[in-house]
């Protein structure tokens, strides 16, 4: 029996969505869905929910929960990763509260920035443990990574883990629908080309019947900026740099040096930037799960509609050899010519029985490549810190981060990093 292994299966709603998609896919019937998580209660909840779903969908997939990670991985053809190391309490709290003491504010803190750096540093050792297990028990499996920080973790799994990996994020799928809805435009027949890095990929082309839609998009966006709305940072970036970016305004507010500034506190209000947004969402999700749990775990009539998540479509394309196009995170093997070859980039990819084939993009507009490079600098130094275990590279990563560097002195950045290392304790490996 072929096997799909889900690491971090205690992410119950996400596991339901992705593995529910599998159960609705004819080409994936008969697979074992192997669940693994270190939280036994959440693992059990996920197993029960998926069993309920298996009955209502009539799927022939077999659900099995594992307490031994290597056994969960043994013989897997596909591995889906959705872990979060350290969770909301204590690690997300640490990532937000200690920088605040230095006057450094964040919105999401899961990609770059000081929060993204430390999320990487505590996650990379776990990912490399996964890679070591996979090399032993399923070396040919395709690893589909949904865990943030996407670019760094995908890069590490490929470059240092030696595992066939693609990073998956739904920001590409929702880019056009969300933008057009916000501007009151119709998406029917629209063609788009998107490429860059994860959470900062660019809508390079957007046309309908061969007509460039950017002039109309920018006209409406400029009008929209006269009132408060949820996407003001992205519109500001587009109007100043020429291209719309895939990930949300709350994310992009902290990827650049322009928006969250102590010297211009009025920008927070003017651009509707939600500081501390991720901790707020975490608390809401924790409280929401308490209410939602019974509805899902004990629901014998649970239903599911196939979601937009790429995982089931990738596996279906490989199993059937019917090609499918995704936006995937892969190493930059000459795909984007004005970004470095050791960067992980997000580009259109074709999937079929031969696997995932990234497409050539060529040069990004120079200003877009330059903005990507500012984030790649921090990503590269974070990887260097994680692999060499040298503390100096943690400092370098933080010093090169656009938002951190715009707000703090070099000495304060070093001090902040030291405070975060101490506060993380055993969540981090030892650095020299």
PDB file of C-alpha atoms in Angstrom, residues 177-343:
ATOM      1  CA  UNK A 177      -8.974  36.642  -6.523  1.00  0.00           C
ATOM      2  CA  UNK A 178      -8.250  38.836  -3.477  1.00  0.00           C
ATOM      3  CA  UNK A 179      -6.844  41.769  -5.471  1.00  0.00           C
ATOM      4  CA  UNK A 180      -9.698  41.796  -7.968  1.00  0.00           C
ATOM      5  CA  UNK A 181     -12.357  41.437  -5.290  1.00  0.00           C
ATOM      6  CA  UNK A 182     -10.863  44.369  -3.382  1.00  0.00           C
ATOM      7  CA  UNK A 183     -10.925  46.513  -6.539  1.00  0.00           C
ATOM      8  CA  UNK A 184     -14.352  45.360  -7.749  1.00  0.00           C
ATOM      9  CA  UNK A 185     -12.948  43.719 -10.894  1.00  0.00           C
ATOM     10  CA  UNK A 186     -13.959  40.468 -12.606  1.00  0.00           C
ATOM     11  CA  UNK A 187     -11.403  37.624 -12.677  1.00  0.00           C
ATOM     12  CA  UNK A 188     -13.070  35.758 -15.582  1.00  0.00           C
ATOM     13  CA  UNK A 189     -10.529  35.073 -18.357  1.00  0.00           C
ATOM     14  CA  UNK A 190      -7.652  36.793 -16.545  1.00  0.00           C
ATOM     15  CA  UNK A 191      -4.112  35.496 -17.214  1.00  0.00           C
ATOM     16  CA  UNK A 192      -1.342  36.138 -14.706  1.00  0.00           C
ATOM     17  CA  UNK A 193       2.380  35.454 -14.287  1.00  0.00           C
ATOM     18  CA  UNK A 194       3.819  35.442 -10.766  1.00  0.00           C
ATOM     19  CA  UNK A 195       7.429  34.947  -9.619  1.00  0.00           C
ATOM     20  CA  UNK A 196       9.854  36.090  -6.932  1.00  0.00           C
ATOM     21  CA  UNK A 197      10.428  34.669  -3.459  1.00  0.00           C
ATOM     22  CA  UNK A 198       7.857  33.291  -1.047  1.00  0.00           C
ATOM     23  CA  UNK A 199       5.628  35.985   0.476  1.00  0.00           C
ATOM     24  CA  UNK A 200       7.331  38.487  -1.853  1.00  0.00           C
ATOM     25  CA  UNK A 201       6.548  37.144  -5.303  1.00  0.00           C
ATOM     26  CA  UNK A 202       5.437  39.674  -7.888  1.00  0.00           C
ATOM     27  CA  UNK A 203       2.425  39.855 -10.151  1.00  0.00           C
ATOM     28  CA  UNK A 204       4.634  40.393 -13.206  1.00  0.00           C
ATOM     29  CA  UNK A 205       1.907  40.249 -15.852  1.00  0.00           C
ATOM     30  CA  UNK A 206      -1.882  40.460 -15.612  1.00  0.00           C
ATOM     31  CA  UNK A 207      -3.899  40.486 -18.833  1.00  0.00           C
ATOM     32  CA  UNK A 208      -7.335  39.739 -20.261  1.00  0.00           C
ATOM     33  CA  UNK A 209      -7.753  38.979 -23.972  1.00  0.00           C
ATOM     34  CA  UNK A 210      -4.205  40.259 -24.467  1.00  0.00           C
ATOM     35  CA  UNK A 211      -4.930  43.626 -22.784  1.00  0.00           C
ATOM     36  CA  UNK A 212      -2.654  44.724 -19.898  1.00  0.00           C
ATOM     37  CA  UNK A 213      -4.863  45.229 -16.807  1.00  0.00           C
ATOM     38  CA  UNK A 214      -2.215  46.977 -14.697  1.00  0.00           C
ATOM     39  CA  UNK A 215      -3.193  50.556 -15.706  1.00  0.00           C
ATOM     40  CA  UNK A 216      -6.773  49.960 -14.537  1.00  0.00           C
ATOM     41  CA  UNK A 217      -5.609  48.111 -11.400  1.00  0.00           C
ATOM     42  CA  UNK A 218      -3.345  51.033 -10.450  1.00  0.00           C
ATOM     43  CA  UNK A 219      -6.042  53.626 -11.203  1.00  0.00           C
ATOM     44  CA  UNK A 220      -8.497  51.842  -8.896  1.00  0.00           C
ATOM     45  CA  UNK A 221      -5.826  51.211  -6.258  1.00  0.00           C
ATOM     46  CA  UNK A 222      -4.916  54.921  -6.131  1.00  0.00           C
ATOM     47  CA  UNK A 223      -8.601  55.759  -5.584  1.00  0.00           C
ATOM     48  CA  UNK A 224      -8.923  53.033  -2.954  1.00  0.00           C
ATOM     49  CA  UNK A 225      -5.975  54.459  -0.976  1.00  0.00           C
ATOM     50  CA  UNK A 226      -8.103  57.525  -0.130  1.00  0.00           C
ATOM     51  CA  UNK A 227     -10.086  55.342   2.316  1.00  0.00           C
ATOM     52  CA  UNK A 228      -9.080  52.811   4.977  1.00  0.00           C
ATOM     53  CA  UNK A 229      -8.900  49.198   3.814  1.00  0.00           C
ATOM     54  CA  UNK A 230      -7.043  45.983   4.676  1.00  0.00           C
ATOM     55  CA  UNK A 231      -4.484  46.032   1.842  1.00  0.00           C
ATOM     56  CA  UNK A 232      -2.962  49.493   2.042  1.00  0.00           C
ATOM     57  CA  UNK A 233       0.692  48.444   2.365  1.00  0.00           C
ATOM     58  CA  UNK A 234       0.583  46.306  -0.783  1.00  0.00           C
ATOM     59  CA  UNK A 235      -1.139  49.043  -2.748  1.00  0.00           C
ATOM     60  CA  UNK A 236       1.485  51.508  -1.527  1.00  0.00           C
ATOM     61  CA  UNK A 237       4.280  49.151  -2.682  1.00  0.00           C
ATOM     62  CA  UNK A 238       2.596  48.664  -6.071  1.00  0.00           C
ATOM     63  CA  UNK A 239       2.085  52.387  -6.646  1.00  0.00           C
ATOM     64  CA  UNK A 240       5.709  53.162  -5.696  1.00  0.00           C
ATOM     65  CA  UNK A 241       7.536  50.120  -7.155  1.00  0.00           C
ATOM     66  CA  UNK A 242       5.198  49.223 -10.025  1.00  0.00           C
ATOM     67  CA  UNK A 243       4.131  45.651  -9.143  1.00  0.00           C
ATOM     68  CA  UNK A 244       1.677  43.982  -6.783  1.00  0.00           C
ATOM     69  CA  UNK A 245       3.107  41.494  -4.286  1.00  0.00           C
ATOM     70  CA  UNK A 246       1.515  38.137  -3.446  1.00  0.00           C
ATOM     71  CA  UNK A 247       1.458  38.111   0.351  1.00  0.00           C
ATOM     72  CA  UNK A 248      -0.796  40.229   2.568  1.00  0.00           C
ATOM     73  CA  UNK A 249      -0.226  43.774   3.738  1.00  0.00           C
ATOM     74  CA  UNK A 250       0.254  42.724   7.360  1.00  0.00           C
ATOM     75  CA  UNK A 251       3.112  40.448   6.255  1.00  0.00           C
ATOM     76  CA  UNK A 252       4.705  42.968   3.895  1.00  0.00           C
ATOM     77  CA  UNK A 253       4.570  45.747   6.472  1.00  0.00           C
ATOM     78  CA  UNK A 254       7.455  44.015   8.285  1.00  0.00           C
ATOM     79  CA  UNK A 255       9.469  42.855   5.228  1.00  0.00           C
ATOM     80  CA  UNK A 256      10.479  46.405   4.308  1.00  0.00           C
ATOM     81  CA  UNK A 257      12.015  49.379   6.163  1.00  0.00           C
ATOM     82  CA  UNK A 258       9.259  51.823   5.184  1.00  0.00           C
ATOM     83  CA  UNK A 259       6.165  51.097   7.236  1.00  0.00           C
ATOM     84  CA  UNK A 260       6.574  50.240  10.947  1.00  0.00           C
ATOM     85  CA  UNK A 261       8.685  53.135  12.196  1.00  0.00           C
ATOM     86  CA  UNK A 262       9.060  54.756  15.596  1.00  0.00           C
ATOM     87  CA  UNK A 263      10.033  58.012  13.866  1.00  0.00           C
ATOM     88  CA  UNK A 264       6.779  57.974  11.841  1.00  0.00           C
ATOM     89  CA  UNK A 265       4.220  56.368  14.186  1.00  0.00           C
ATOM     90  CA  UNK A 266       1.394  57.950  12.171  1.00  0.00           C
ATOM     91  CA  UNK A 267       2.073  55.424   9.363  1.00  0.00           C
ATOM     92  CA  UNK A 268       0.572  52.646  11.490  1.00  0.00           C
ATOM     93  CA  UNK A 269      -2.774  54.416  11.516  1.00  0.00           C
ATOM     94  CA  UNK A 270      -2.493  55.838   7.998  1.00  0.00           C
ATOM     95  CA  UNK A 271      -1.762  52.450   6.370  1.00  0.00           C
ATOM     96  CA  UNK A 272      -3.961  50.425   8.729  1.00  0.00           C
ATOM     97  CA  UNK A 273      -1.095  48.166   9.912  1.00  0.00           C
ATOM     98  CA  UNK A 274      -2.181  45.571  12.509  1.00  0.00           C
ATOM     99  CA  UNK A 275       0.717  45.306  14.987  1.00  0.00           C
ATOM    100  CA  UNK A 276       0.858  42.049  16.997  1.00  0.00           C
ATOM    101  CA  UNK A 277      -1.535  40.453  14.518  1.00  0.00           C
ATOM    102  CA  UNK A 278      -0.156  36.906  14.728  1.00  0.00           C
ATOM    103  CA  UNK A 279      -0.398  36.554  18.543  1.00  0.00           C
ATOM    104  CA  UNK A 280      -3.962  37.849  18.289  1.00  0.00           C
ATOM    105  CA  UNK A 281      -4.779  35.190  15.680  1.00  0.00           C
ATOM    106  CA  UNK A 282      -3.126  32.490  17.794  1.00  0.00           C
ATOM    107  CA  UNK A 283      -5.277  33.329  20.825  1.00  0.00           C
ATOM    108  CA  UNK A 284      -8.409  33.399  18.640  1.00  0.00           C
ATOM    109  CA  UNK A 285      -7.516  30.007  17.121  1.00  0.00           C
ATOM    110  CA  UNK A 286      -6.819  28.446  20.516  1.00  0.00           C
ATOM    111  CA  UNK A 287     -10.165  29.682  21.862  1.00  0.00           C
ATOM    112  CA  UNK A 288     -11.928  28.830  18.601  1.00  0.00           C
ATOM    113  CA  UNK A 289     -10.598  25.257  18.657  1.00  0.00           C
ATOM    114  CA  UNK A 290     -12.197  24.670  22.067  1.00  0.00           C
ATOM    115  CA  UNK A 291     -15.584  25.481  20.517  1.00  0.00           C
ATOM    116  CA  UNK A 292     -14.893  23.776  17.181  1.00  0.00           C
ATOM    117  CA  UNK A 293     -13.462  20.533  18.540  1.00  0.00           C
ATOM    118  CA  UNK A 294     -16.736  18.784  19.351  1.00  0.00           C
ATOM    119  CA  UNK A 295     -18.288  19.817  16.042  1.00  0.00           C
ATOM    120  CA  UNK A 296     -15.439  18.117  14.166  1.00  0.00           C
ATOM    121  CA  UNK A 297     -14.270  15.228  16.349  1.00  0.00           C
ATOM    122  CA  UNK A 298     -17.720  13.824  17.130  1.00  0.00           C
ATOM    123  CA  UNK A 299     -19.406  14.665  13.828  1.00  0.00           C
ATOM    124  CA  UNK A 300     -20.402  11.409  12.111  1.00  0.00           C
ATOM    125  CA  UNK A 301     -21.769  13.385   9.135  1.00  0.00           C
ATOM    126  CA  UNK A 302     -18.652  15.446   8.461  1.00  0.00           C
ATOM    127  CA  UNK A 303     -18.321  16.675   4.863  1.00  0.00           C
ATOM    128  CA  UNK A 304     -15.515  18.241   2.865  1.00  0.00           C
ATOM    129  CA  UNK A 305     -15.070  20.106  -0.410  1.00  0.00           C
ATOM    130  CA  UNK A 306     -11.712  19.942  -2.174  1.00  0.00           C
ATOM    131  CA  UNK A 307      -9.685  22.994  -1.204  1.00  0.00           C
ATOM    132  CA  UNK A 308      -7.270  25.209  -3.123  1.00  0.00           C
ATOM    133  CA  UNK A 309      -4.228  23.679  -1.380  1.00  0.00           C
ATOM    134  CA  UNK A 310      -1.757  22.310  -3.912  1.00  0.00           C
ATOM    135  CA  UNK A 311      -0.796  19.011  -2.217  1.00  0.00           C
ATOM    136  CA  UNK A 312      -3.561  16.737  -3.567  1.00  0.00           C
ATOM    137  CA  UNK A 313      -3.269  18.231  -7.063  1.00  0.00           C
ATOM    138  CA  UNK A 314       0.487  17.591  -7.093  1.00  0.00           C
ATOM    139  CA  UNK A 315       0.057  13.957  -6.047  1.00  0.00           C
ATOM    140  CA  UNK A 316      -2.794  13.495  -8.527  1.00  0.00           C
ATOM    141  CA  UNK A 317      -0.659  14.876 -11.387  1.00  0.00           C
ATOM    142  CA  UNK A 318       2.225  12.555 -10.497  1.00  0.00           C
ATOM    143  CA  UNK A 319      -0.061   9.516 -10.181  1.00  0.00           C
ATOM    144  CA  UNK A 320      -2.053  10.170 -13.389  1.00  0.00           C
ATOM    145  CA  UNK A 321       0.576  11.938 -15.523  1.00  0.00           C
ATOM    146  CA  UNK A 322      -2.009  14.642 -16.281  1.00  0.00           C
ATOM    147  CA  UNK A 323      -0.005  17.897 -16.020  1.00  0.00           C
ATOM    148  CA  UNK A 324      -0.903  20.513 -13.399  1.00  0.00           C
ATOM    149  CA  UNK A 325       0.581  23.982 -12.888  1.00  0.00           C
ATOM    150  CA  UNK A 326       1.499  25.261  -9.424  1.00  0.00           C
ATOM    151  CA  UNK A 327       3.413  28.125  -7.863  1.00  0.00           C
ATOM    152  CA  UNK A 328       6.215  26.248  -6.111  1.00  0.00           C
ATOM    153  CA  UNK A 329       9.187  27.127  -3.925  1.00  0.00           C
ATOM    154  CA  UNK A 330      12.339  25.566  -5.370  1.00  0.00           C
ATOM    155  CA  UNK A 331      16.059  26.329  -5.601  1.00  0.00           C
ATOM    156  CA  UNK A 332      17.014  28.990  -8.128  1.00  0.00           C
ATOM    157  CA  UNK A 333      18.686  26.830 -10.761  1.00  0.00           C
ATOM    158  CA  UNK A 334      18.933  29.698 -13.252  1.00  0.00           C
ATOM    159  CA  UNK A 335      15.171  30.285 -13.078  1.00  0.00           C
ATOM    160  CA  UNK A 336      15.327  33.956 -12.022  1.00  0.00           C
ATOM    161  CA  UNK A 337      18.522  35.301 -13.501  1.00  0.00           C
ATOM    162  CA  UNK A 338      18.955  38.378 -11.310  1.00  0.00           C
ATOM    163  CA  UNK A 339      18.576  36.515  -7.983  1.00  0.00           C
ATOM    164  CA  UNK A 340      21.344  34.319  -6.489  1.00  0.00           C
ATOM    165  CA  UNK A 341      21.580  30.603  -7.244  1.00  0.00           C
ATOM    166  CA  UNK A 342      21.595  29.638  -3.552  1.00  0.00           C
ATOM    167  CA  UNK A 343      18.223  31.325  -2.979  1.00  0.00           C
TER     168      UNK A 343
END
